[in-house]
PDB file of N, CA and C in Angstrom:
ATOM      1  N   MET A   1      93.392 -24.981  25.063  1.00 84.00           N
ATOM      2  CA  MET A   1      93.484 -25.140  24.262  1.00 84.00           C
ATOM      3  C   MET A   1      92.678 -23.737  24.227  1.00 84.00           C
ATOM      4  N   LYS A   2      91.447 -23.834  24.450  1.00 87.00           N
ATOM      5  CA  LYS A   2      90.094 -22.868  24.533  1.00 87.00           C
ATOM      6  C   LYS A   2      90.884 -21.992  25.097  1.00 87.00           C
ATOM      7  N   ARG A   3      91.294 -21.780  26.442  1.00 88.00           N
ATOM      8  CA  ARG A   3      91.779 -20.777  27.414  1.00 88.00           C
ATOM      9  C   ARG A   3      92.932 -20.049  26.546  1.00 88.00           C
ATOM     10  N   PHE A   4      93.592 -20.626  25.735  1.00 91.00           N
ATOM     11  CA  PHE A   4      94.748 -19.884  25.256  1.00 91.00           C
ATOM     12  C   PHE A   4      94.751 -19.099  24.247  1.00 91.00           C
ATOM     13  N   VAL A   5      93.454 -19.329  23.243  1.00 92.00           N
ATOM     14  CA  VAL A   5      92.903 -18.973  22.246  1.00 92.00           C
ATOM     15  C   VAL A   5      92.588 -17.408  22.574  1.00 92.00           C
ATOM     16  N   ILE A   6      91.386 -17.904  23.826  1.00 92.00           N
ATOM     17  CA  ILE A   6      90.536 -16.900  24.346  1.00 92.00           C
ATOM     18  C   ILE A   6      91.894 -15.303  25.099  1.00 92.00           C
ATOM     19  N   ALA A   7      92.558 -16.088  25.497  1.00 92.00           N
ATOM     20  CA  ALA A   7      93.331 -15.480  26.331  1.00 92.00           C
ATOM     21  C   ALA A   7      94.639 -14.695  24.940  1.00 92.00           C
ATOM     22  N   TYR A   8      94.715 -15.138  24.274  1.00 92.00           N
ATOM     23  CA  TYR A   8      95.370 -14.947  22.947  1.00 92.00           C
ATOM     24  C   TYR A   8      94.619 -13.634  22.283  1.00 92.00           C
ATOM     25  N   PHE A   9      93.658 -13.674  22.180  1.00 92.00           N
ATOM     26  CA  PHE A   9      92.552 -12.714  21.565  1.00 92.00           C
ATOM     27  C   PHE A   9      92.243 -11.559  22.207  1.00 92.00           C
ATOM     28  N   VAL A  10      92.590 -12.094  23.802  1.00 92.00           N
ATOM     29  CA  VAL A  10      92.255 -10.368  24.257  1.00 92.00           C
ATOM     30  C   VAL A  10      93.573  -9.864  24.452  1.00 92.00           C
ATOM     31  N   GLY A  11      94.687 -10.300  24.657  1.00 92.00           N
ATOM     32  CA  GLY A  11      95.814  -9.976  24.826  1.00 92.00           C
ATOM     33  C   GLY A  11      96.123  -9.098  23.421  1.00 92.00           C
ATOM     34  N   ALA A  12      95.773  -9.936  22.302  1.00 91.00           N
ATOM     35  CA  ALA A  12      95.949  -8.722  21.112  1.00 91.00           C
ATOM     36  C   ALA A  12      94.855  -7.340  21.010  1.00 91.00           C
ATOM     37  N   LEU A  13      93.568  -7.855  21.591  1.00 92.00           N
ATOM     38  CA  LEU A  13      92.891  -6.717  21.587  1.00 92.00           C
ATOM     39  C   LEU A  13      93.315  -5.754  22.855  1.00 92.00           C
ATOM     40  N   MET A  14      94.083  -6.231  23.664  1.00 91.00           N
ATOM     41  CA  MET A  14      94.147  -4.736  24.612  1.00 91.00           C
ATOM     42  C   MET A  14      95.341  -3.917  24.104  1.00 91.00           C
ATOM     43  N   VAL A  15      96.303  -4.741  22.951  1.00 90.00           N
ATOM     44  CA  VAL A  15      96.993  -3.644  22.155  1.00 90.00           C
ATOM     45  C   VAL A  15      96.395  -2.538  21.291  1.00 90.00           C
ATOM     46  N   LEU A  16      95.322  -3.370  20.808  1.00 86.00           N
ATOM     47  CA  LEU A  16      93.978  -2.440  19.863  1.00 86.00           C
ATOM     48  C   LEU A  16      93.775  -1.409  20.850  1.00 86.00           C
ATOM     49  N   VAL A  17      93.396  -1.524  21.927  1.00 87.00           N
ATOM     50  CA  VAL A  17      92.550  -0.643  22.824  1.00 87.00           C
ATOM     51  C   VAL A  17      93.759   0.674  23.541  1.00 87.00           C
ATOM     52  N   PHE A  18      94.801   0.047  23.457  1.00 86.00           N
ATOM     53  CA  PHE A  18      95.922   0.781  23.665  1.00 86.00           C
ATOM     54  C   PHE A  18      96.042   1.845  22.838  1.00 86.00           C
ATOM     55  N   TYR A  19      96.698   1.329  21.429  1.00 83.00           N
ATOM     56  CA  TYR A  19      96.783   2.353  20.540  1.00 83.00           C
ATOM     57  C   TYR A  19      95.677   3.239  20.299  1.00 83.00           C
ATOM     58  N   ILE A  20      94.655   2.898  20.562  1.00 81.00           N
ATOM     59  CA  ILE A  20      93.059   3.912  20.526  1.00 81.00           C
ATOM     60  C   ILE A  20      93.354   4.902  21.998  1.00 81.00           C
ATOM     61  N   MET A  21      93.206   4.249  22.805  1.00 82.00           N
ATOM     62  CA  MET A  21      92.832   4.830  23.981  1.00 82.00           C
ATOM     63  C   MET A  21      94.092   6.311  24.784  1.00 82.00           C
ATOM     64  N   PHE A  22      95.772   5.818  24.588  1.00 80.00           N
ATOM     65  CA  PHE A  22      96.397   6.155  24.971  1.00 80.00           C
ATOM     66  C   PHE A  22      96.843   7.862  24.009  1.00 80.00           C
ATOM     67  N   PRO A  23      96.609   7.536  22.684  1.00 75.00           N
ATOM     68  CA  PRO A  23      96.850   9.265  22.161  1.00 75.00           C
ATOM     69  C   PRO A  23      95.680   9.731  22.172  1.00 75.00           C
ATOM     70  N   LEU A  24      94.480   8.950  22.598  1.00 74.00           N
ATOM     71  CA  LEU A  24      93.816  10.378  22.943  1.00 74.00           C
ATOM     72  C   LEU A  24      93.736  10.840  24.525  1.00 74.00           C
ATOM     73  N   ILE A  25      93.928  10.194  25.370  1.00 75.00           N
ATOM     74  CA  ILE A  25      94.598  10.408  26.716  1.00 75.00           C
ATOM     75  C   ILE A  25      95.384  11.560  26.923  1.00 75.00           C
ATOM     76  N   MET A  26      96.627  11.088  26.222  1.00 74.00           N
ATOM     77  CA  MET A  26      97.440  12.390  26.368  1.00 74.00           C
ATOM     78  C   MET A  26      97.549  13.127  25.283  1.00 74.00           C
ATOM     79  N   GLU A  27      97.423  13.268  23.966  1.00 71.00           N
ATOM     80  CA  GLU A  27      97.544  14.317  23.113  1.00 71.00           C
ATOM     81  C   GLU A  27      96.048  14.836  22.918  1.00 71.00           C
ATOM     82  N   GLY A  28      95.332  14.222  22.850  1.00 67.00           N
ATOM     83  CA  GLY A  28      94.006  14.466  22.701  1.00 67.00           C
ATOM     84  C   GLY A  28      93.980  14.123  21.071  1.00 67.00           C
ATOM     85  N   GLU A  29      93.811  13.586  20.208  1.00 68.00           N
ATOM     86  CA  GLU A  29      93.807  13.608  18.831  1.00 68.00           C
ATOM     87  C   GLU A  29      94.614  11.853  18.977  1.00 68.00           C
ATOM     88  N   MET A  30      93.751  11.490  17.965  1.00 68.00           N
ATOM     89  CA  MET A  30      93.883   9.801  17.540  1.00 68.00           C
ATOM     90  C   MET A  30      94.490   9.506  16.385  1.00 68.00           C
ATOM     91  N   LEU A  31      95.519   8.416  16.832  1.00 70.00           N
ATOM     92  CA  LEU A  31      96.475   8.018  15.741  1.00 70.00           C
ATOM     93  C   LEU A  31      95.760   7.626  14.584  1.00 70.00           C
ATOM     94  N   ASP A  32      96.619   7.933  12.869  1.00 71.00           N
ATOM     95  CA  ASP A  32      96.043   7.415  11.863  1.00 71.00           C
ATOM     96  C   ASP A  32      96.271   5.845  11.876  1.00 71.00           C
ATOM     97  N   LEU A  33      95.356   5.184  12.250  1.00 71.00           N
ATOM     98  CA  LEU A  33      95.514   3.536  12.339  1.00 71.00           C
ATOM     99  C   LEU A  33      96.070   2.643  11.004  1.00 71.00           C
ATOM    100  N   SER A  34      95.408   3.375   9.838  1.00 73.00           N
ATOM    101  CA  SER A  34      95.498   2.704   8.440  1.00 73.00           C
ATOM    102  C   SER A  34      97.192   3.668   7.862  1.00 73.00           C
ATOM    103  N   SER A  35      97.777   3.763   8.983  1.00 77.00           N
ATOM    104  CA  SER A  35      98.897   4.407   8.535  1.00 77.00           C
ATOM    105  C   SER A  35     100.100   2.924   8.197  1.00 77.00           C
ATOM    106  N   LYS A  36     100.944   3.010   7.571  1.00 82.00           N
ATOM    107  CA  LYS A  36     101.686   2.076   7.335  1.00 82.00           C
ATOM    108  C   LYS A  36     102.752   1.711   8.555  1.00 82.00           C
ATOM    109  N   ARG A  37     103.244   2.834   8.959  1.00 81.00           N
ATOM    110  CA  ARG A  37     103.830   2.954   9.984  1.00 81.00           C
ATOM    111  C   ARG A  37     103.693   2.473  11.562  1.00 81.00           C
ATOM    112  N   VAL A  38     102.222   2.674  11.981  1.00 78.00           N
ATOM    113  CA  VAL A  38     101.691   2.249  13.184  1.00 78.00           C
ATOM    114  C   VAL A  38     101.042   0.665  13.050  1.00 78.00           C
ATOM    115  N   LEU A  39     100.742   0.362  11.644  1.00 81.00           N
ATOM    116  CA  LEU A  39     100.418  -0.952  11.588  1.00 81.00           C
ATOM    117  C   LEU A  39     101.711  -1.997  11.684  1.00 81.00           C
ATOM    118  N   ASP A  40     102.837  -1.006  11.171  1.00 86.00           N
ATOM    119  CA  ASP A  40     104.273  -1.965  11.426  1.00 86.00           C
ATOM    120  C   ASP A  40     104.559  -2.228  12.627  1.00 86.00           C
ATOM    121  N   MET A  41     104.066  -1.415  13.545  1.00 86.00           N
ATOM    122  CA  MET A  41     104.456  -1.582  15.180  1.00 86.00           C
ATOM    123  C   MET A  41     103.451  -2.277  15.655  1.00 86.00           C
ATOM    124  N   MET A  42     101.914  -1.934  15.375  1.00 86.00           N
ATOM    125  CA  MET A  42     100.959  -2.903  16.193  1.00 86.00           C
ATOM    126  C   MET A  42     100.653  -4.223  15.824  1.00 86.00           C
ATOM    127  N   ILE A  43     101.213  -4.692  14.773  1.00 88.00           N
ATOM    128  CA  ILE A  43     100.466  -5.869  14.352  1.00 88.00           C
ATOM    129  C   ILE A  43     102.120  -7.045  15.001  1.00 88.00           C
ATOM    130  N   PRO A  44     103.747  -6.659  14.979  1.00 91.00           N
ATOM    131  CA  PRO A  44     104.197  -7.189  15.890  1.00 91.00           C
ATOM    132  C   PRO A  44     103.871  -7.655  17.369  1.00 91.00           C
ATOM    133  N   GLN A  45     103.442  -6.043  18.011  1.00 91.00           N
ATOM    134  CA  GLN A  45     102.845  -6.193  19.511  1.00 91.00           C
ATOM    135  C   GLN A  45     101.602  -7.164  19.440  1.00 91.00           C
ATOM    136  N   MET A  46     101.103  -6.627  18.747  1.00 91.00           N
ATOM    137  CA  MET A  46      99.468  -7.722  19.070  1.00 91.00           C
ATOM    138  C   MET A  46     100.038  -9.488  18.936  1.00 91.00           C
ATOM    139  N   LEU A  47     101.020  -9.522  18.325  1.00 92.00           N
ATOM    140  CA  LEU A  47     101.413 -11.258  18.210  1.00 92.00           C
ATOM    141  C   LEU A  47     101.840 -11.561  19.789  1.00 92.00           C
ATOM    142  N   ILE A  48     102.905 -10.485  20.263  1.00 93.00           N
ATOM    143  CA  ILE A  48     103.497 -10.762  20.905  1.00 93.00           C
ATOM    144  C   ILE A  48     102.834 -10.836  22.167  1.00 93.00           C
ATOM    145  N   CYS A  49     102.084  -9.994  22.414  1.00 93.00           N
ATOM    146  CA  CYS A  49     101.396  -9.336  23.543  1.00 93.00           C
ATOM    147  C   CYS A  49     100.004 -10.698  24.077  1.00 93.00           C
ATOM    148  N   GLY A  50      99.449 -10.748  22.722  1.00 92.00           N
ATOM    149  CA  GLY A  50      98.837 -12.138  22.372  1.00 92.00           C
ATOM    150  C   GLY A  50      99.259 -13.318  23.078  1.00 92.00           C
ATOM    151  N   ALA A  51     100.500 -14.005  22.522  1.00 94.00           N
ATOM    152  CA  ALA A  51     101.468 -15.256  23.193  1.00 94.00           C
ATOM    153  C   ALA A  51     101.612 -15.104  24.265  1.00 94.00           C
ATOM    154  N   ALA A  52     101.884 -13.640  25.013  1.00 94.00           N
ATOM    155  CA  ALA A  52     101.955 -13.817  26.499  1.00 94.00           C
ATOM    156  C   ALA A  52     100.981 -13.795  26.904  1.00 94.00           C
ATOM    157  N   PHE A  53      99.852 -13.041  26.898  1.00 93.00           N
ATOM    158  CA  PHE A  53      98.784 -13.424  27.304  1.00 93.00           C
ATOM    159  C   PHE A  53      98.086 -14.507  27.562  1.00 93.00           C
ATOM    160  N   GLY A  54      98.230 -15.619  26.605  1.00 93.00           N
ATOM    161  CA  GLY A  54      97.862 -16.942  26.074  1.00 93.00           C
ATOM    162  C   GLY A  54      98.711 -17.660  27.164  1.00 93.00           C
ATOM    163  N   VAL A  55      99.880 -17.662  27.255  1.00 94.00           N
ATOM    164  CA  VAL A  55     100.489 -18.677  27.776  1.00 94.00           C
ATOM    165  C   VAL A  55     100.382 -18.226  29.564  1.00 94.00           C
ATOM    166  N   VAL A  56     100.329 -17.141  30.213  1.00 94.00           N
ATOM    167  CA  VAL A  56     100.419 -16.444  31.398  1.00 94.00           C
ATOM    168  C   VAL A  56      98.981 -17.618  31.709  1.00 94.00           C
ATOM    169  N   PHE A  57      97.150 -16.862  31.265  1.00 93.00           N
ATOM    170  CA  PHE A  57      96.375 -17.603  31.479  1.00 93.00           C
ATOM    171  C   PHE A  57      96.244 -18.641  31.506  1.00 93.00           C
ATOM    172  N   THR A  58      96.912 -19.633  30.408  1.00 93.00           N
ATOM    173  CA  THR A  58      96.378 -20.640  30.637  1.00 93.00           C
ATOM    174  C   THR A  58      97.865 -21.760  31.452  1.00 93.00           C
ATOM    175  N   ILE A  59      98.525 -20.914  31.952  1.00 94.00           N
ATOM    176  CA  ILE A  59      99.851 -21.543  33.230  1.00 94.00           C
ATOM    177  C   ILE A  59      98.647 -21.752  34.347  1.00 94.00           C
ATOM    178  N   ILE A  60      98.095 -20.087  34.800  1.00 94.00           N
ATOM    179  CA  ILE A  60      97.506 -19.962  35.782  1.00 94.00           C
ATOM    180  C   ILE A  60      95.953 -20.974  35.805  1.00 94.00           C
ATOM    181  N   GLY A  61      95.682 -21.152  34.685  1.00 91.00           N
ATOM    182  CA  GLY A  61      94.571 -22.211  34.293  1.00 91.00           C
ATOM    183  C   GLY A  61      94.834 -23.378  35.094  1.00 91.00           C
ATOM    184  N   ALA A  62      95.755 -23.604  34.246  1.00 92.00           N
ATOM    185  CA  ALA A  62      96.275 -25.368  34.791  1.00 92.00           C
ATOM    186  C   ALA A  62      96.481 -25.351  36.219  1.00 92.00           C
ATOM    187  N   ILE A  63      96.966 -24.418  36.932  1.00 95.00           N
ATOM    188  CA  ILE A  63      97.409 -24.422  38.130  1.00 95.00           C
ATOM    189  C   ILE A  63      96.218 -24.585  39.170  1.00 95.00           C
ATOM    190  N   SER A  64      95.041 -23.381  38.396  1.00 93.00           N
ATOM    191  CA  SER A  64      94.128 -23.813  39.475  1.00 93.00           C
ATOM    192  C   SER A  64      93.079 -25.249  39.198  1.00 93.00           C
ATOM    193  N   GLN A  65      93.248 -25.262  37.633  1.00 92.00           N
ATOM    194  CA  GLN A  65      92.387 -26.940  37.556  1.00 92.00           C
ATOM    195  C   GLN A  65      92.875 -27.904  38.461  1.00 92.00           C
ATOM    196  N   ARG A  66      94.275 -27.873  38.692  1.00 94.00           N
ATOM    197  CA  ARG A  66      95.236 -28.597  39.499  1.00 94.00           C
ATOM    198  C   ARG A  66      94.806 -28.436  40.855  1.00 94.00           C
ATOM    199  N   ASN A  67      94.423 -27.170  41.417  1.00 94.00           N
ATOM    200  CA  ASN A  67      94.335 -27.182  42.809  1.00 94.00           C
ATOM    201  C   ASN A  67      92.912 -27.896  43.063  1.00 94.00           C
ATOM    202  N   LYS A  68      92.033 -27.163  42.200  1.00 94.00           N
ATOM    203  CA  LYS A  68      90.725 -28.053  42.211  1.00 94.00           C
ATOM    204  C   LYS A  68      90.627 -29.064  42.274  1.00 94.00           C
ATOM    205  N   SER A  69      90.719 -29.912  41.694  1.00 94.00           N
ATOM    206  CA  SER A  69      90.815 -31.357  41.475  1.00 94.00           C
ATOM    207  C   SER A  69      91.528 -31.938  42.502  1.00 94.00           C
ATOM    208  N   LYS A  70      92.625 -31.279  43.374  1.00 94.00           N
ATOM    209  CA  LYS A  70      93.393 -32.042  44.763  1.00 94.00           C
ATOM    210  C   LYS A  70      92.414 -31.571  45.703  1.00 94.00           C
ATOM    211  N   GLN A  71      91.704 -30.510  45.265  1.00 95.00           N
ATOM    212  CA  GLN A  71      90.754 -30.380  46.826  1.00 95.00           C
ATOM    213  C   GLN A  71      89.441 -31.266  46.488  1.00 95.00           C
ATOM    214  N   GLU A  72      89.250 -31.277  45.547  1.00 95.00           N
ATOM    215  CA  GLU A  72      87.979 -32.117  45.312  1.00 95.00           C
ATOM    216  C   GLU A  72      88.308 -33.392  45.634  1.00 95.00           C
ATOM    217  N   THR A  73      89.357 -34.249  45.589  1.00 95.00           N
ATOM    218  CA  THR A  73      89.917 -35.687  45.977  1.00 95.00           C
ATOM    219  C   THR A  73      89.971 -35.210  47.338  1.00 95.00           C
ATOM    220  N   GLU A  74      90.909 -34.339  48.223  1.00 95.00           N
ATOM    221  CA  GLU A  74      91.123 -34.651  49.623  1.00 95.00           C
ATOM    222  C   GLU A  74      89.294 -34.294  50.335  1.00 95.00           C
ATOM    223  N   LYS A  75      89.107 -33.744  49.771  1.00 95.00           N
ATOM    224  CA  LYS A  75      87.297 -33.694  50.273  1.00 95.00           C
ATOM    225  C   LYS A  75      86.300 -35.255  50.459  1.00 95.00           C
ATOM    226  N   ALA A  76      87.257 -35.820  49.297  1.00 95.00           N
ATOM    227  CA  ALA A  76      85.998 -37.146  49.141  1.00 95.00           C
ATOM    228  C   ALA A  76      86.969 -38.061  50.080  1.00 95.00           C
ATOM    229  N   MET A  77      88.286 -37.897  49.942  1.00 96.00           N
ATOM    230  CA  MET A  77      89.292 -38.829  51.283  1.00 96.00           C
ATOM    231  C   MET A  77      88.586 -38.351  52.432  1.00 96.00           C
ATOM    232  N   LYS A  78      88.472 -37.180  52.870  1.00 95.00           N
ATOM    233  CA  LYS A  78      88.272 -36.909  53.945  1.00 95.00           C
ATOM    234  C   LYS A  78      86.815 -37.413  54.649  1.00 95.00           C
ATOM    235  N   GLU A  79      85.676 -37.336  53.885  1.00 95.00           N
ATOM    236  CA  GLU A  79      84.393 -37.807  53.965  1.00 95.00           C
ATOM    237  C   GLU A  79      84.696 -39.355  53.871  1.00 95.00           C
ATOM    238  N   TYR A  80      85.304 -40.285  53.228  1.00 95.00           N
ATOM    239  CA  TYR A  80      85.372 -41.093  53.383  1.00 95.00           C
ATOM    240  C   TYR A  80      85.912 -41.778  54.521  1.00 95.00           C
ATOM    241  N   PHE A  81      87.063 -41.397  54.806  1.00 95.00           N
ATOM    242  CA  PHE A  81      87.952 -41.809  56.523  1.00 95.00           C
ATOM    243  C   PHE A  81      86.374 -41.054  57.434  1.00 95.00           C
ATOM    244  N   GLU A  82      86.192 -40.105  57.310  1.00 95.00           N
ATOM    245  CA  GLU A  82      84.947 -39.900  58.629  1.00 95.00           C
ATOM    246  C   GLU A  82      83.560 -41.076  58.647  1.00 95.00           C
ATOM    247  N   TYR A  83      83.185 -41.479  57.423  1.00 94.00           N
ATOM    248  CA  TYR A  83      82.403 -42.543  57.314  1.00 94.00           C
ATOM    249  C   TYR A  83      82.534 -43.844  58.143  1.00 94.00           C
ATOM    250  N   GLN A  84      84.086 -44.162  57.715  1.00 94.00           N
ATOM    251  CA  GLN A  84      84.758 -45.286  58.211  1.00 94.00           C
ATOM    252  C   GLN A  84      84.335 -44.885  59.919  1.00 94.00           C
ATOM    253  N   LEU A  85      85.384 -43.869  60.179  1.00 93.00           N
ATOM    254  CA  LEU A  85      85.263 -43.655  61.532  1.00 93.00           C
ATOM    255  C   LEU A  85      83.745 -44.014  62.388  1.00 93.00           C
ATOM    256  N   ARG A  86      82.721 -43.435  61.784  1.00 93.00           N
ATOM    257  CA  ARG A  86      81.165 -43.367  62.358  1.00 93.00           C
ATOM    258  C   ARG A  86      80.831 -45.320  62.328  1.00 93.00           C
ATOM    259  N   LYS A  87      81.454 -45.894  60.919  1.00 92.00           N
ATOM    260  CA  LYS A  87      81.218 -46.721  60.858  1.00 92.00           C
ATOM    261  C   LYS A  87      81.647 -47.496  62.384  1.00 92.00           C
ATOM    262  N   GLU A  88      83.200 -47.398  62.689  1.00 92.00           N
ATOM    263  CA  GLU A  88      83.899 -47.923  63.850  1.00 92.00           C
ATOM    264  C   GLU A  88      83.176 -48.056  64.640  1.00 92.00           C
ATOM    265  N   LYS A  89      82.909 -46.021  65.082  1.00 90.00           N
ATOM    266  CA  LYS A  89      82.158 -46.185  66.664  1.00 90.00           C
ATOM    267  C   LYS A  89      81.135 -46.922  66.831  1.00 90.00           C
ATOM    268  N   GLU A  90      80.110 -46.795  66.224  1.00 89.00           N
ATOM    269  CA  GLU A  90      78.845 -47.736  66.097  1.00 89.00           C
ATOM    270  C   GLU A  90      78.757 -49.551  65.844  1.00 89.00           C
ATOM    271  N   LYS A  91      80.497 -49.654  65.645  1.00 86.00           N
ATOM    272  CA  LYS A  91      80.628 -51.235  65.670  1.00 86.00           C
ATOM    273  C   LYS A  91      80.737 -51.364  67.087  1.00 86.00           C
ATOM    274  N   GLU A  92      81.824 -50.614  67.704  1.00 86.00           N
ATOM    275  CA  GLU A  92      82.078 -50.827  68.992  1.00 86.00           C
ATOM    276  C   GLU A  92      80.930 -50.476  70.457  1.00 86.00           C
ATOM    277  N   GLU A  93      80.218 -49.151  69.829  1.00 84.00           N
ATOM    278  CA  GLU A  93      79.067 -49.126  70.802  1.00 84.00           C
ATOM    279  C   GLU A  93      77.913 -49.950  70.726  1.00 84.00           C
ATOM    280  N   ARG A  94      77.670 -50.816  69.845  1.00 81.00           N
ATOM    281  CA  ARG A  94      76.949 -51.939  69.542  1.00 81.00           C
ATOM    282  C   ARG A  94      77.621 -53.404  70.681  1.00 81.00           C
ATOM    283  N   LYS A  95      78.811 -53.444  70.616  1.00 69.00           N
ATOM    284  CA  LYS A  95      79.695 -54.390  71.588  1.00 69.00           C
ATOM    285  C   LYS A  95      79.356 -54.175  73.053  1.00 69.00           C
TER     286      LYS A  95
END
């Protein structure tokens, strides 16, 4: 949930940054962010972009976490089997 919330706010913040940066880059003058027309366009875009960022980064994080736990399990199994193999080799050498 924390991952979703952080990604949601980053996505919403990106819209605000684009609304500020693009007019400066393209025209050289800043939009009036207090204008009702701009706010009516910006707020839904912030909600949609925030939700999209949240969903995408939550899925990416879940996949990453699953892969990490899978790798840790494989590493532990590999160490255990290597230990068992060494143990059997030592047993055969003593005979």
